Coordinates of C-alpha atoms and ligand atoms in Angstrom, one line a residue:
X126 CA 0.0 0.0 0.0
X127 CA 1.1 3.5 -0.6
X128 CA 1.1 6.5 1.3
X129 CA -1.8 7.8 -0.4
X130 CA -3.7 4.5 0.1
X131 CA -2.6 4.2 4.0
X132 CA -4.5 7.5 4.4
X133 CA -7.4 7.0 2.5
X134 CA -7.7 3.6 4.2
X135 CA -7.3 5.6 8.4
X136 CA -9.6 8.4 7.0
X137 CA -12.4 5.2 6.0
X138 CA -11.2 3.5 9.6
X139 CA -12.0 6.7 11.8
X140 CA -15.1 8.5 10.3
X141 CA -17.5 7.5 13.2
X142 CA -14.7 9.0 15.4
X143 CA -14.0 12.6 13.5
X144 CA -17.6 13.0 14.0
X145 CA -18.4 12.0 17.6
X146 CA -14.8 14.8 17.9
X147 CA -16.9 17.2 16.0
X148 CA -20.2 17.1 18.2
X149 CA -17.8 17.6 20.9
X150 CA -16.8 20.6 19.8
X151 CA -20.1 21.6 19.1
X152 CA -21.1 21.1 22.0
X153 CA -19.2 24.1 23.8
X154 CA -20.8 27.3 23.3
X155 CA -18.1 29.5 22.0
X156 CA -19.9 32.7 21.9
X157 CA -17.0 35.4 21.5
X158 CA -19.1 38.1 21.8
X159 CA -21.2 37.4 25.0
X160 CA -18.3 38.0 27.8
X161 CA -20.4 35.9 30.0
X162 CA -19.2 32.9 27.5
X163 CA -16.0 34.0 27.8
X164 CA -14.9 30.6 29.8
X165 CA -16.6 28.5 26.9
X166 CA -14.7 29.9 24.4
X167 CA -11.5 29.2 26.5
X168 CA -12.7 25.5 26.6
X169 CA -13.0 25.3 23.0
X170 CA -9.6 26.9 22.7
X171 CA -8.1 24.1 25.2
X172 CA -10.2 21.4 23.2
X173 CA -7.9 21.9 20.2
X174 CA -4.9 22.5 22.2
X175 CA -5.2 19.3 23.7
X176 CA -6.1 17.7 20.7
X177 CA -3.2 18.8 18.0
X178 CA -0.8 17.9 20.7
X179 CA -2.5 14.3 20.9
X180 CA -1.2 14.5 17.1
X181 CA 2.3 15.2 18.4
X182 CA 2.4 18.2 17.6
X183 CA 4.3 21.3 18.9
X184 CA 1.4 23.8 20.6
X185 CA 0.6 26.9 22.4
X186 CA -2.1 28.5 23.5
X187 CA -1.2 32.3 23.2
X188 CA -2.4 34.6 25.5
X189 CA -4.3 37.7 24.1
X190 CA -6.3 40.7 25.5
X191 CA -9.4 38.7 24.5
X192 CA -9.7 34.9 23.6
X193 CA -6.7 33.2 23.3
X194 CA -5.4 31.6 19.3
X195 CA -4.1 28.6 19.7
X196 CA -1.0 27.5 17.4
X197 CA 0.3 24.0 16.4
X198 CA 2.9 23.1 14.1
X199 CA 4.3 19.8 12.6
X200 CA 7.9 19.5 11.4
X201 CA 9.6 21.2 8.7
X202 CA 9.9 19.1 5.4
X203 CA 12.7 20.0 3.4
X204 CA 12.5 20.7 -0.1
X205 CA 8.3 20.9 0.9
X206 CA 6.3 24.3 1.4
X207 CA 4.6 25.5 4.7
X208 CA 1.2 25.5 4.9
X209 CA -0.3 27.8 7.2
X210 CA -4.0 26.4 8.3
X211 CA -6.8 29.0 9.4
X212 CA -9.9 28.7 11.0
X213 CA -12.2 30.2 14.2
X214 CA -13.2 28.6 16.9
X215 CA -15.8 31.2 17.9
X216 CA -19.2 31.2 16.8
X217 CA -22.4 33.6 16.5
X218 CA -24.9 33.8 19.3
X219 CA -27.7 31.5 18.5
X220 CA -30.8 34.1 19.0
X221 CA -33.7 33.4 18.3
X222 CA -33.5 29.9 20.2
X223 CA -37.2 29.3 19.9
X224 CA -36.6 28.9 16.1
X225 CA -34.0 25.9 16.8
X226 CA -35.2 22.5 15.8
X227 CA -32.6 20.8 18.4
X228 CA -31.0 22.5 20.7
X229 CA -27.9 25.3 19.4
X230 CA -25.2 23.2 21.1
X231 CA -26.4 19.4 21.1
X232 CA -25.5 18.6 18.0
X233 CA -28.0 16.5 16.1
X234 CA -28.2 14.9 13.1
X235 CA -31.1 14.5 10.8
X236 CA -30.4 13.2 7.0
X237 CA -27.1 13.2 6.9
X238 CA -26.7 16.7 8.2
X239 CA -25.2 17.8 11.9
X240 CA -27.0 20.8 13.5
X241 CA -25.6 23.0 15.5
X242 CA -24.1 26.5 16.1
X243 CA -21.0 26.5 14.2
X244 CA -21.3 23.2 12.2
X245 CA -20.1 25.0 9.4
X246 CA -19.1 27.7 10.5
X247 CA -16.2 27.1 11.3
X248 CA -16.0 24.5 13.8
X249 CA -17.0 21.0 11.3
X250 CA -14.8 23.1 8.1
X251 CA -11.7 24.3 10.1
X252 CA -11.5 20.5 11.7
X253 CA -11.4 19.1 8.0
X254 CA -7.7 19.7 8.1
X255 CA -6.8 18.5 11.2
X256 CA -8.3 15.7 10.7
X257 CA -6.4 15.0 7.3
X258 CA -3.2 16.2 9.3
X259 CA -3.5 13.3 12.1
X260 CA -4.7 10.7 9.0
X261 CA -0.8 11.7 7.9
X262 CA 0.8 11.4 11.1
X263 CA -0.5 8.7 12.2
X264 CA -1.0 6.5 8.8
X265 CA 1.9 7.7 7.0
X266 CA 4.4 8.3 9.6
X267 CA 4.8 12.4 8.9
X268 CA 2.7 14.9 6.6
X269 CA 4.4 15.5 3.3
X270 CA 4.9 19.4 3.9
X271 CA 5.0 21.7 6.8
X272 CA 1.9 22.4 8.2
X273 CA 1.2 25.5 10.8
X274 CA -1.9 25.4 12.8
X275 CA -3.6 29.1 13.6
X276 CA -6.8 28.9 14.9
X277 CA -8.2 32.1 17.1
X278 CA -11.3 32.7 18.8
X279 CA -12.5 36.3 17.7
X280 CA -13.3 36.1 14.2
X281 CA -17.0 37.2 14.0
X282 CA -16.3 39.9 16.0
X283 CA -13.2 41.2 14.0
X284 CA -10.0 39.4 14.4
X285 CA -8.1 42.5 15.9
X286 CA -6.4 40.5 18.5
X287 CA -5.4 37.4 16.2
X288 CA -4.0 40.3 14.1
X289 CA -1.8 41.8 16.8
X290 CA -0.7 38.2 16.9
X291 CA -0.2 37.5 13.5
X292 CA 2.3 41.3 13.8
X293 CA 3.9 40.2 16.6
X294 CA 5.2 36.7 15.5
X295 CA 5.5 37.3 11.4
X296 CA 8.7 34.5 11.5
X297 CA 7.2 32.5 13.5
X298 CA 4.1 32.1 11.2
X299 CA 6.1 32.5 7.8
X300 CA 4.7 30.0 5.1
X301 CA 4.3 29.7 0.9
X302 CA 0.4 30.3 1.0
X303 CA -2.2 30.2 3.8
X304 CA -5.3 27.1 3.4
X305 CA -8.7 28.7 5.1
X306 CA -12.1 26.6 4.9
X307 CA -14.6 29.0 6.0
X308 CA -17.2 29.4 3.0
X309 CA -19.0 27.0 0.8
X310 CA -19.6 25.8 -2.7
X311 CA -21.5 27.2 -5.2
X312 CA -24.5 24.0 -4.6
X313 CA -24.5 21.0 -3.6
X314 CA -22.0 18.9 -5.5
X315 CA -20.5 22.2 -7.2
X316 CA -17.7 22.3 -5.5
X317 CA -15.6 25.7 -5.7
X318 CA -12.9 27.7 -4.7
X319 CA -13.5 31.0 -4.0
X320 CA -11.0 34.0 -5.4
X321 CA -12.0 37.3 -3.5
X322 CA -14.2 38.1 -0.2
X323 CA -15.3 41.2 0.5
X324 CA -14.2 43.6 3.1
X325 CA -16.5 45.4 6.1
X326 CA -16.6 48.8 7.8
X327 CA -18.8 48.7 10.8
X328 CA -19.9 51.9 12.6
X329 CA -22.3 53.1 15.6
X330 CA -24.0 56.5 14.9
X331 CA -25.2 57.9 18.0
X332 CA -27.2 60.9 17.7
X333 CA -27.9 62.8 21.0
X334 CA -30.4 65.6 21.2
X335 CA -32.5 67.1 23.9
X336 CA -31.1 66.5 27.7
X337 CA -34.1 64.7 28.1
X338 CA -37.4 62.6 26.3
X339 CA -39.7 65.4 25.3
X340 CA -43.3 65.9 24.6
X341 CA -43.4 65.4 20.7
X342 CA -47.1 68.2 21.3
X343 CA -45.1 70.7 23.1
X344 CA -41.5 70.5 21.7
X345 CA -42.1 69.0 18.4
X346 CA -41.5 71.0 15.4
X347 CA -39.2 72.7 16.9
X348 CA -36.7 70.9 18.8
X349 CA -34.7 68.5 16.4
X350 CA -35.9 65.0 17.1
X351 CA -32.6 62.9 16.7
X352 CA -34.8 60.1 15.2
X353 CA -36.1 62.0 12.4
X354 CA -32.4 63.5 11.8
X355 CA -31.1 59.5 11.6
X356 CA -33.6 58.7 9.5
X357 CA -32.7 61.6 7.3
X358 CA -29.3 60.3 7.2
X359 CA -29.3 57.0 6.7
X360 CA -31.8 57.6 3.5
X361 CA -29.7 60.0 2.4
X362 CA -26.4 57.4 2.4
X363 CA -28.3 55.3 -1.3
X364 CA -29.7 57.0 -4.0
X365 CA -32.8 56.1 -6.3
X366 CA -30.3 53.7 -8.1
X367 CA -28.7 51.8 -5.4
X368 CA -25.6 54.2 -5.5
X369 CA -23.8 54.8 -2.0
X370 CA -23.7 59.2 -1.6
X371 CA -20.4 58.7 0.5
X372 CA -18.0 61.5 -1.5
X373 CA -15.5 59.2 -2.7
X374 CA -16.8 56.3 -1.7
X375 CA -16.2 54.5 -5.5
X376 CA -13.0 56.1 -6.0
X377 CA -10.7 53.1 -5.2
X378 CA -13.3 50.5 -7.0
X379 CA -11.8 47.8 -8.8
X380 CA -14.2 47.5 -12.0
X381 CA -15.6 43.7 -12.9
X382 CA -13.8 43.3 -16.1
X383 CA -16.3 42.2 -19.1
X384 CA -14.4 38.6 -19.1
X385 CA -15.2 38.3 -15.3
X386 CA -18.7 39.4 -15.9
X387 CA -19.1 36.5 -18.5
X388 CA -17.5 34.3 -16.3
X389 CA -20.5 35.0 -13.6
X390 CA -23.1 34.8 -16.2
X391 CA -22.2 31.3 -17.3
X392 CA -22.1 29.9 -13.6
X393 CA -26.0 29.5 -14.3
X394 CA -27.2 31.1 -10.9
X395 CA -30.4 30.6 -10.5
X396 CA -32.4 33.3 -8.9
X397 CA -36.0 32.3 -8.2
X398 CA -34.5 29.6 -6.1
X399 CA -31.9 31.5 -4.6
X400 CA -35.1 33.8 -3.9
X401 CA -37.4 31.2 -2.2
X402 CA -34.2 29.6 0.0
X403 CA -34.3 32.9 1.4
X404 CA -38.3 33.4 1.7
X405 CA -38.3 36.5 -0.4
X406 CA -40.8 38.1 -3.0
X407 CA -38.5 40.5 -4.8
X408 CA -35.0 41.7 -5.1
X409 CA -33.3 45.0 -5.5
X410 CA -29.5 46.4 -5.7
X411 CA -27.7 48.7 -7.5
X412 CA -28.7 49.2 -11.0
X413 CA -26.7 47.6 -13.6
X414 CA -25.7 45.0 -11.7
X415 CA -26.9 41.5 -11.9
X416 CA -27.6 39.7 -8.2
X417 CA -24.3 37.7 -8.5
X418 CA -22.2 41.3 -8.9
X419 CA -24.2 43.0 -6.6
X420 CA -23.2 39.9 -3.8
X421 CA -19.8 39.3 -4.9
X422 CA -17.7 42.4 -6.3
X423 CA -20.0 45.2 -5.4
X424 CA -19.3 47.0 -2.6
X425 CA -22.6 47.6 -0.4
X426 CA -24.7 49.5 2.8
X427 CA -26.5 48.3 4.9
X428 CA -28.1 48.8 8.2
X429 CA -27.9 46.1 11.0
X430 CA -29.4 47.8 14.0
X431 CA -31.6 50.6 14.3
X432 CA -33.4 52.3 17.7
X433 CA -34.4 55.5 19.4
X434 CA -38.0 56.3 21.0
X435 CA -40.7 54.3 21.6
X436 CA -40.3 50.8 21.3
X437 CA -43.1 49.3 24.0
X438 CA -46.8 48.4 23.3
X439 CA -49.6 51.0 21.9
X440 CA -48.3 54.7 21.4
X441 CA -46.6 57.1 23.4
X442 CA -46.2 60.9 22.2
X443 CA -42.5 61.4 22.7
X444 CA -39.7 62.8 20.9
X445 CA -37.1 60.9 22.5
X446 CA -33.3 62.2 23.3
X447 CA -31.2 59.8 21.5
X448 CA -31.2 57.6 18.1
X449 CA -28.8 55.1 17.2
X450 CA -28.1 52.7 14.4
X451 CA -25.1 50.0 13.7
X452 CA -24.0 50.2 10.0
X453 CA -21.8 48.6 7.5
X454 CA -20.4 48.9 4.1
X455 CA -18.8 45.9 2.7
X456 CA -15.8 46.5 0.7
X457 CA -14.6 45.6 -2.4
X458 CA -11.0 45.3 -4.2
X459 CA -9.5 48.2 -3.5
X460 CA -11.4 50.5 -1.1
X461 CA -9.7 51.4 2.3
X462 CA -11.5 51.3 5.4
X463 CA -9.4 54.4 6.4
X464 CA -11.1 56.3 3.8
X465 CA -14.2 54.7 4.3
X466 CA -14.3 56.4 7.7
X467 CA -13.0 59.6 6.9
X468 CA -15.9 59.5 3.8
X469 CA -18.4 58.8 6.9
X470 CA -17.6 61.4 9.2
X471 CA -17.7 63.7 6.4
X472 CA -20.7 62.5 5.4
X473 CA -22.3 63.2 8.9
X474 CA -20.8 66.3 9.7
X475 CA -22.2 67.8 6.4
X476 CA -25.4 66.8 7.3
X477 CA -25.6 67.8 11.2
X478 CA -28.8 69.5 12.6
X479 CA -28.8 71.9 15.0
X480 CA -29.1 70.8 18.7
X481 CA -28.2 67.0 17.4
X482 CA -24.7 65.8 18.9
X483 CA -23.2 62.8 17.1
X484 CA -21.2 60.2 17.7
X485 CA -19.2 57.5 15.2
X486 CA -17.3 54.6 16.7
X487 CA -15.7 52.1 14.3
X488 CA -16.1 48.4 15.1
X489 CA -14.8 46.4 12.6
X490 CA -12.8 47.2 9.2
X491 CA -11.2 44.9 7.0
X492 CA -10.3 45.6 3.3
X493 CA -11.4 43.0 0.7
X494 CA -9.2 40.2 -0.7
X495 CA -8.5 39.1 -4.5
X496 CA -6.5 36.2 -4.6
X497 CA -4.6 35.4 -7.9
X498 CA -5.7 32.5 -10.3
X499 CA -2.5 31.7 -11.4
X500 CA -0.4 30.6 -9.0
X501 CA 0.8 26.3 -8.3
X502 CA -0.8 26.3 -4.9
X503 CA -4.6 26.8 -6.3
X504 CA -3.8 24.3 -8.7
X505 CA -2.9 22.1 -6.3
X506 CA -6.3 22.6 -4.6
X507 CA -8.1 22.8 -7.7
X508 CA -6.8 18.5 -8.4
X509 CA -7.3 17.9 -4.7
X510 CA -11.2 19.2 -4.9
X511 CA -11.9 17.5 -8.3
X512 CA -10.2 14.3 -7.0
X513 CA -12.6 14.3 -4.2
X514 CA -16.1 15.9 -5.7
X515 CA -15.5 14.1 -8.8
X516 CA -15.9 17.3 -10.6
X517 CA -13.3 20.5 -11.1
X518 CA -14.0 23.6 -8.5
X519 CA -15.9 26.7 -9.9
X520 CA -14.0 29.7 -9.3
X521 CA -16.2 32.2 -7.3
X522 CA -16.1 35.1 -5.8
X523 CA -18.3 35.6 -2.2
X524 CA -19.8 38.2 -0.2
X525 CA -18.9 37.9 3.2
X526 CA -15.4 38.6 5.0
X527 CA -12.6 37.1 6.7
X528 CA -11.1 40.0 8.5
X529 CA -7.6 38.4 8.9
X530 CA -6.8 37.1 5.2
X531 CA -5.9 40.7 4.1
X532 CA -3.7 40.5 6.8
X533 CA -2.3 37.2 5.5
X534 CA -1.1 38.7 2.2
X535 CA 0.5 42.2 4.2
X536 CA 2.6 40.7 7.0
X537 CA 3.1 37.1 5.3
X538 CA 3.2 37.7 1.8
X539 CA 1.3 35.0 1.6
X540 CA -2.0 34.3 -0.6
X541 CA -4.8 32.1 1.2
X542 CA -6.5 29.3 -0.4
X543 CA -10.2 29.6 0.1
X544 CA -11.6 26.2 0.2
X545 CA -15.0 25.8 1.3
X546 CA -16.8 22.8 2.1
X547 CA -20.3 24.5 3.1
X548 CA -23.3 25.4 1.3
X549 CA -25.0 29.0 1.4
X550 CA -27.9 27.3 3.0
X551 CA -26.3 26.4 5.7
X552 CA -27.8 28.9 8.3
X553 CA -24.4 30.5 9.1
X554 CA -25.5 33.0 11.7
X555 CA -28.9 31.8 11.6
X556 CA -31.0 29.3 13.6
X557 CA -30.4 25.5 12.7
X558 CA -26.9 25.8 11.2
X559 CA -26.1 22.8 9.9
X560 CA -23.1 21.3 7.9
X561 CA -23.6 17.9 5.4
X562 CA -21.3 15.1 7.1
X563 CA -20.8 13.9 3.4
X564 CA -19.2 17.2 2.9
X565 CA -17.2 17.1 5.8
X566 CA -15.8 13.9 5.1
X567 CA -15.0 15.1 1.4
X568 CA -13.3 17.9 3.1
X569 CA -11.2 15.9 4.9
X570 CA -10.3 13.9 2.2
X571 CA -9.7 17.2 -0.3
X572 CA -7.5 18.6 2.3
X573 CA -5.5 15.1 2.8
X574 CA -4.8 15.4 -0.9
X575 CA -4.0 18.6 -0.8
X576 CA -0.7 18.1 1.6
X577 CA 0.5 15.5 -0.9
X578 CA -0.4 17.8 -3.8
X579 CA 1.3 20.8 -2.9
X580 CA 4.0 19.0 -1.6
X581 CA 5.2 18.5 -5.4
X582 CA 5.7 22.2 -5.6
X583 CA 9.1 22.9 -4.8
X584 CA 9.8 25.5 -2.2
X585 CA 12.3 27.6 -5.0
X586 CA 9.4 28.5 -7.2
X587 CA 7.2 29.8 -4.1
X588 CA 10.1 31.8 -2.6
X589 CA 11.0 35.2 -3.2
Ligands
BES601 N1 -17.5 32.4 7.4 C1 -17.8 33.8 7.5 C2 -17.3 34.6 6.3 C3 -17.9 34.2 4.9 C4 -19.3 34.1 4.8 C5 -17.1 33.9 3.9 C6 -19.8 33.7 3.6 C7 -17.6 33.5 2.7 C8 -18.9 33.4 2.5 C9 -17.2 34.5 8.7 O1 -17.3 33.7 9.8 C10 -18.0 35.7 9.0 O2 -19.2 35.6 9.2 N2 -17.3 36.9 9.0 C11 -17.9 38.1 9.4 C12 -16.8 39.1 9.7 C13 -17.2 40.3 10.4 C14 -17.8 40.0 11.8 C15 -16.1 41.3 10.6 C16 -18.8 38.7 8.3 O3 -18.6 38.5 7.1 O4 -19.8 39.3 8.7
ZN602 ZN1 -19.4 33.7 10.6

């Protein structure tokens, strides 16, 4: 038997257990932004610990101001690349519960899919590789190349801790290309590899005006209400045609070339289904755009929280002191968050009432990522997926962020494969997340393939 046999056959041997491993995971409620989780999330961190140095590998759990990253690496191979492997232990909160089928975190399956907070994202895609790492060790004696383990705990709120890490130990961390599974395929059995994420800019407007709630009879009309003067700005951010009003704020755009806007036409997306997975009746973006550019390489704004006044049962006649709304833009290739927020406080201050004070603080900001085609290490994932899915990857672009793989390319200079093994239906961030166990066993077996694919790439033609 060969290597690549002695592998396949450990990876067959051990399903059952790489799954009960990934329930208990699941099971511990890693909640990074709920401080009163803060213990869980620890657990989770110690859970991998523990478990890549049951692989023999060397670990640490490094101490941040928030949730700790843990780091694991296996020899160096000489002559073989480094691989640096990314992934978050942290999930969403899993409001509303009442919509849960099963419980958040007791993992259950129902036909052939496990549900739970974080099945897919990231916990069941970011174990994928370790579990191909340990069918190595332990079948084959050694993994073919180097592999570096970084795994942090704060991505869906931002990253910025992992990031002061990833500063602070640059050598330590060095590697020929960076392997992340943290988004999905295009469908089931369309496998893909995605080439670009967008980037975020979250704010909190506060707008503060009268010391005090007011009677809207007395005052009204006269005193500026702070809820009417948010609502006037937030309308005033898109125009008519879906086009953001922020001065500047297409300066830095990177254009869809017309060969990349073929290239999304011919992926035959189909909307009216894409339209009922999400219970919706209509759709609407900026014009010119078909729903595939507006999701993928347009850059967007949106509002995810909005309050001020009255919020209780039946009516109440006030003008209330204070309105406030969370907001984003994601980013596309090659706006700057930077000028993103220096657009936005422009923006407001242009705009301000009198007797309104305002208030911007930034939350998270991450640029967007475009990840070059041509390069041996996608190629090298592109005949490890097709090996596995029986089919080649479709080269996609997708809409959400990974705040860190920006970060990758500037203090690494390294690119990231973006492998993902989910499916947009998954219920990331939603109740009854869920991750196919077929998929997560073809994941596993991609990613084996992968350390014995880009193996054959010879460290001189990745260096300098
Ligand atoms: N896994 C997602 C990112 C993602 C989603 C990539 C869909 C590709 C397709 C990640 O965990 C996430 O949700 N990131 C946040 C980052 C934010 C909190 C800074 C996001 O995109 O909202
Ligand atoms: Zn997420």
């Amino acid at each position: 038997m060969n290597e690549n046999e002695q592998v396949e056959r450990y990876l067959d041997e051990n399903r059952q257990r790489f799954e009960q491993e990934l329930y208990e995971l699941l099971r511990i409620p890693s909640i990074s932004t709920d401080n009163r989780r803060a213990k869980d999330v620890r657990r989770a961190a110690k859970w991998l610990r523990d478990h890549l140095q049951g692989l023999g590998l060397q670990t640490e759990l490094i101490e941040t101001t928030g949730h700790p990253v843990v780091y694991a690496e296996s020899a160096p191979v000489a002559g073989a690349p480094t691989l640096l492997v990314y992934g978050h232990y942290d999930v969403q909160p899993a409001e509303p519960l009442d919509e849960w089928l099963s419980p958040p975190f007791e993992p259950s399956v129902r036909e052939g899919n496990v549900y739970a907070r974080g099945a897919t994202d990231d916990k069941g895609q970011m174990l994928t590789h370790i579990n191909s790492a340990e069918a190595w060790l332990r079948a084959a004696g050694g993994l073919p190349v180097q592999l570096k383990f970084f795994l942090e705990g704060e991505e869906e709120i931002g990253s910025e801790n992992a990031m002061r890490v990833l500063e602070q130990r640059a050598e330590q961390l060095g590697c020929d290309a960076v392997v992340v599974s943290d988004s999905s395929q295009l469908g089931p059995d369309r496998p893909a590899i995605t080439y670009a994420l967008r980037g975020i800019a979250y704010y909190e407007l506060l707008l503060t005006g009268p010391a005090r709630d007011l009677h809207s009879g007395v005052f009204g009309g006269a005193v500026t209400n702070p809820a009417n003067a948010l609502a006037h700005l937030l309308a005033a951010m898109v125009d008519a045609d879906g086009r953001i009003q922020l001065p500047g704020f297409y300066d830095d755009v990177l254009e869809l070339s017309a060969e990349e806007r073929r290239r999304f036409a011919e992926i035959g997306f189909d909307e009216p289904a894409f339209m009922e997975r999400i219970g919706v009746s209509g759709l609407s973006g900026e014009a010119g755009y078909t729903t595939l550019e507006r999701r993928w390489a347009r850059p967007t704004f949106d509002v995810n929280g909005l309050w001020g006044g009255y919020q209780g049962e039946g009516s109440k006649t006030v003008l209330p002191a204070r309105a406030a709304a969370k907001l984003s833009f994601r980013l596309v290739p090659d706006q700057r968050p930077e000028q993103i927020s220096r657009a936005l406080r422009t923006f407001v201050a242009e705009r301000a009432l009198p007797g309104i004070d305002w208030e911007l603080v930034e939350h998270n900001m991450a640029p967007a990522v475009l990840v070059p085609l041509e390069s041996a290490f996608l190629s090298a994932a592109a005949r490890s997926v097709e090996a596995v899915f029986g089919t080649p990857p479709v080269f996609i672009r997708e809409g959400g962020s990974i705040p860190i793989v920006a970060a990758f390319k500037q203090g690494l200079q390294a690119d990231t494969l973006l492998l993902g093994w989910g499916l947009d239906d998954d219920n990331a961030h939603s109740p009854n997340e869920k991750l196919s166990l077929r998929d997560f066993h073809r994941g596993i077996r991609a990613s084996a393939y992968l350390w014995q694919q880009a193996s054959l790439i010879s460290r001189s033609k990745t260096s300098g």
